[in-house]
Amino acid sequence: RHDLGTHFTVFATQNPVEQEGTYPLPEAQLDRFLLKIQVGYPSAEEEDRILAAATAAVGSEDVVQSGVRPVATPAMLDSARALGALVRVEEPVRRYVRDLIRATRGSSMVLLGAGPRAGVHLMVAARWAAVLEGRDFVTPDDVVRMLPSVIAHRLVLSPDVELDGLDGHAVLRRIATTVDVPR
């Protein structure tokens, strides 16, 4: 057994186009990922910077290393965690999270809805959304903003919904309209 340390984090990538040599993860494993975010192509200016860095580099290792710098120290991460722990989630917002999660299970658009871990992850993400907005409390807007990134990858949609061209984000937008928002 090897201790990975408190700052160990896993980031995984998924190529939605070419699936050869990769295997879909089972729902139980997908449920362990806090977020799924879409990363699009860079802007023209960003692509210019990438090409300039690659042009300046000599070998492939130089390309990988060019411009890669730490963005945080372990002490900064510890401070951020302490700050996040101070963010309040009031009972009405917790119930809202619960109701959103439960609504995914009762929807005809969803074959397999979000489990309890999804609710925990949604509250964690909403707390960090509040921190990024400079607040020490979570609002329903924080929850809704984080809902697609935290929940969409956990859902198994009904075949009819997929045939209609809807994805998890669209389904969650519809489900969210059925849940009362706390005041």
Coordinates of C-alpha atoms in Angstrom, one line a residue:
R1 CA 0.0 0.0 0.0
H2 CA 1.3 3.5 -0.9
D3 CA 0.1 6.7 0.8
L4 CA -0.9 9.1 -2.0
G5 CA -1.1 12.2 0.3
T6 CA -3.9 14.6 1.0
H7 CA -3.3 16.6 -2.2
F8 CA -3.5 13.7 -4.6
T9 CA -6.1 14.3 -7.2
V10 CA -7.0 12.3 -10.3
F11 CA -8.1 14.0 -13.6
A12 CA -9.3 11.7 -16.4
T13 CA -9.9 12.6 -20.0
Q14 CA -12.3 11.1 -22.4
N15 CA -12.2 11.3 -26.2
P16 CA -15.8 11.3 -27.4
V17 CA -14.8 10.5 -31.0
E18 CA -12.4 7.6 -31.2
Q19 CA -13.3 4.9 -28.7
E20 CA -10.9 2.1 -29.9
G21 CA -8.9 0.8 -27.0
T22 CA -11.1 2.4 -24.4
Y23 CA -14.0 0.9 -22.5
P24 CA -17.0 2.7 -21.1
L25 CA -16.9 2.9 -17.3
P26 CA -19.7 1.2 -15.4
E27 CA -22.2 3.5 -13.6
A28 CA -20.6 2.7 -10.2
Q29 CA -17.3 4.0 -11.4
L30 CA -18.8 7.1 -13.1
D31 CA -20.5 7.9 -9.8
R32 CA -17.0 8.5 -8.2
F33 CA -16.1 11.3 -10.5
L34 CA -17.0 14.7 -8.9
L35 CA -17.4 16.6 -12.1
K36 CA -17.5 16.1 -15.9
I37 CA -16.6 19.2 -17.8
Q38 CA -16.5 19.8 -21.6
V39 CA -13.2 21.3 -22.8
G40 CA -13.6 22.7 -26.3
Y41 CA -11.0 23.9 -28.8
P42 CA -8.8 26.8 -27.8
S43 CA -9.5 30.3 -29.2
A44 CA -7.4 31.5 -32.1
E45 CA -5.3 33.6 -29.7
E46 CA -4.8 30.6 -27.4
E47 CA -3.8 28.4 -30.3
D48 CA -1.3 31.0 -31.4
R49 CA 0.3 30.8 -28.0
I50 CA 0.4 27.0 -28.2
L51 CA 2.0 27.1 -31.6
A52 CA 4.5 29.7 -30.5
A53 CA 5.5 27.7 -27.5
A54 CA 5.9 24.6 -29.7
T55 CA 8.0 26.5 -32.2
A56 CA 10.3 27.7 -29.5
A57 CA 10.8 24.2 -28.1
V58 CA 13.5 21.9 -29.5
G59 CA 12.4 18.4 -28.5
S60 CA 9.1 16.8 -27.6
E61 CA 9.9 16.9 -23.9
D62 CA 10.5 20.7 -24.2
V63 CA 7.0 21.1 -25.8
V64 CA 5.5 19.3 -22.8
Q65 CA 7.5 21.4 -20.3
S66 CA 7.2 24.7 -22.0
G67 CA 5.0 27.0 -20.0
V68 CA 3.9 24.3 -17.5
R69 CA 4.1 25.8 -14.0
P70 CA 2.5 25.0 -10.7
V71 CA -0.6 27.1 -10.0
A72 CA -0.8 26.4 -6.3
T73 CA 1.4 25.2 -3.5
P74 CA 0.3 22.5 -0.9
A75 CA -0.1 25.3 1.6
M76 CA -2.5 27.2 -0.8
L77 CA -4.5 24.0 -1.2
D78 CA -4.8 23.6 2.6
S79 CA -5.9 27.2 2.9
A80 CA -8.5 26.7 0.2
R81 CA -9.9 23.6 1.9
A82 CA -10.2 25.5 5.2
L83 CA -12.0 28.3 3.4
G84 CA -14.4 25.9 1.7
A85 CA -15.2 24.3 5.0
L86 CA -16.5 27.6 6.3
V87 CA -19.2 27.8 3.6
R88 CA -22.7 27.2 5.0
V89 CA -25.4 25.1 3.3
E90 CA -28.7 25.9 5.0
E91 CA -31.4 23.3 5.4
P92 CA -33.6 24.6 2.6
V93 CA -30.7 24.3 0.2
R94 CA -29.9 20.8 1.4
R95 CA -33.5 19.8 0.9
Y96 CA -33.3 21.3 -2.6
V97 CA -30.3 19.2 -3.4
R98 CA -32.0 16.2 -2.1
D99 CA -35.2 16.9 -4.1
L100 CA -33.2 17.5 -7.3
I101 CA -31.4 14.2 -6.9
R102 CA -34.6 12.3 -6.1
A103 CA -36.3 13.9 -9.1
T104 CA -33.7 12.2 -11.4
R105 CA -34.9 8.9 -10.1
G106 CA -38.6 9.6 -10.7
S107 CA -38.2 10.9 -14.2
S108 CA -39.5 9.0 -17.2
M109 CA -36.5 10.4 -19.1
V110 CA -34.1 8.6 -16.9
L111 CA -33.5 4.8 -16.5
L112 CA -31.0 5.1 -13.7
G113 CA -31.0 8.3 -11.7
A114 CA -28.4 9.9 -9.4
G115 CA -27.6 8.2 -6.1
P116 CA -26.8 9.7 -2.7
R117 CA -23.1 10.2 -3.6
A118 CA -24.3 12.5 -6.4
G119 CA -26.1 14.7 -3.8
V120 CA -22.9 14.9 -1.7
H121 CA -20.9 15.9 -4.7
L122 CA -23.4 18.4 -5.8
M123 CA -23.2 20.1 -2.4
V124 CA -19.4 20.1 -2.5
A125 CA -19.4 21.7 -5.9
A126 CA -22.1 24.2 -4.9
R127 CA -19.9 25.2 -1.9
W128 CA -17.0 25.9 -4.2
A129 CA -19.2 27.8 -6.6
A130 CA -20.1 30.0 -3.6
V131 CA -16.4 30.5 -2.7
L132 CA -15.6 31.6 -6.2
E133 CA -18.4 34.1 -6.0
G134 CA -16.9 35.4 -2.7
R135 CA -19.7 34.1 -0.4
D136 CA -19.7 32.0 2.7
F137 CA -23.1 30.5 2.0
V138 CA -24.6 28.4 -0.9
T139 CA -27.6 29.6 -2.9
P140 CA -30.0 27.6 -5.0
D141 CA -28.4 29.3 -8.0
D142 CA -25.0 27.7 -7.0
V143 CA -26.7 24.3 -7.0
V144 CA -28.4 24.8 -10.4
R145 CA -25.1 26.1 -11.9
M146 CA -23.2 23.0 -10.8
L147 CA -26.1 20.5 -11.5
P148 CA -25.2 19.5 -15.1
S149 CA -21.4 19.1 -14.5
V150 CA -21.9 17.0 -11.4
I151 CA -25.0 14.9 -12.3
A152 CA -25.2 14.5 -16.1
H153 CA -22.5 11.9 -16.4
R154 CA -24.1 9.8 -13.7
L155 CA -27.5 9.4 -15.4
V156 CA -28.6 6.6 -17.7
L157 CA -31.1 8.2 -20.1
S158 CA -34.1 6.4 -21.5
P159 CA -33.7 5.3 -25.2
D160 CA -36.6 7.6 -26.2
V161 CA -34.8 10.6 -24.8
E162 CA -31.6 9.7 -26.6
L163 CA -33.5 9.2 -29.9
D164 CA -34.9 12.7 -29.5
G165 CA -31.3 14.0 -29.4
L166 CA -31.4 15.1 -25.7
D167 CA -28.4 14.7 -23.5
G168 CA -28.0 14.7 -19.7
H169 CA -27.7 18.5 -19.6
A170 CA -31.0 19.0 -21.4
V171 CA -32.7 16.4 -19.2
L172 CA -31.5 18.0 -16.0
R173 CA -32.7 21.4 -17.2
R174 CA -36.2 19.9 -17.6
I175 CA -36.0 18.0 -14.3
A176 CA -34.9 21.2 -12.5
T177 CA -38.1 23.0 -13.6
T178 CA -40.2 20.4 -11.7
V179 CA -38.5 21.0 -8.3
D180 CA -39.5 23.9 -6.1
V181 CA -36.7 26.4 -5.5
P182 CA -36.3 27.5 -1.9
R183 CA -36.7 31.2 -1.2

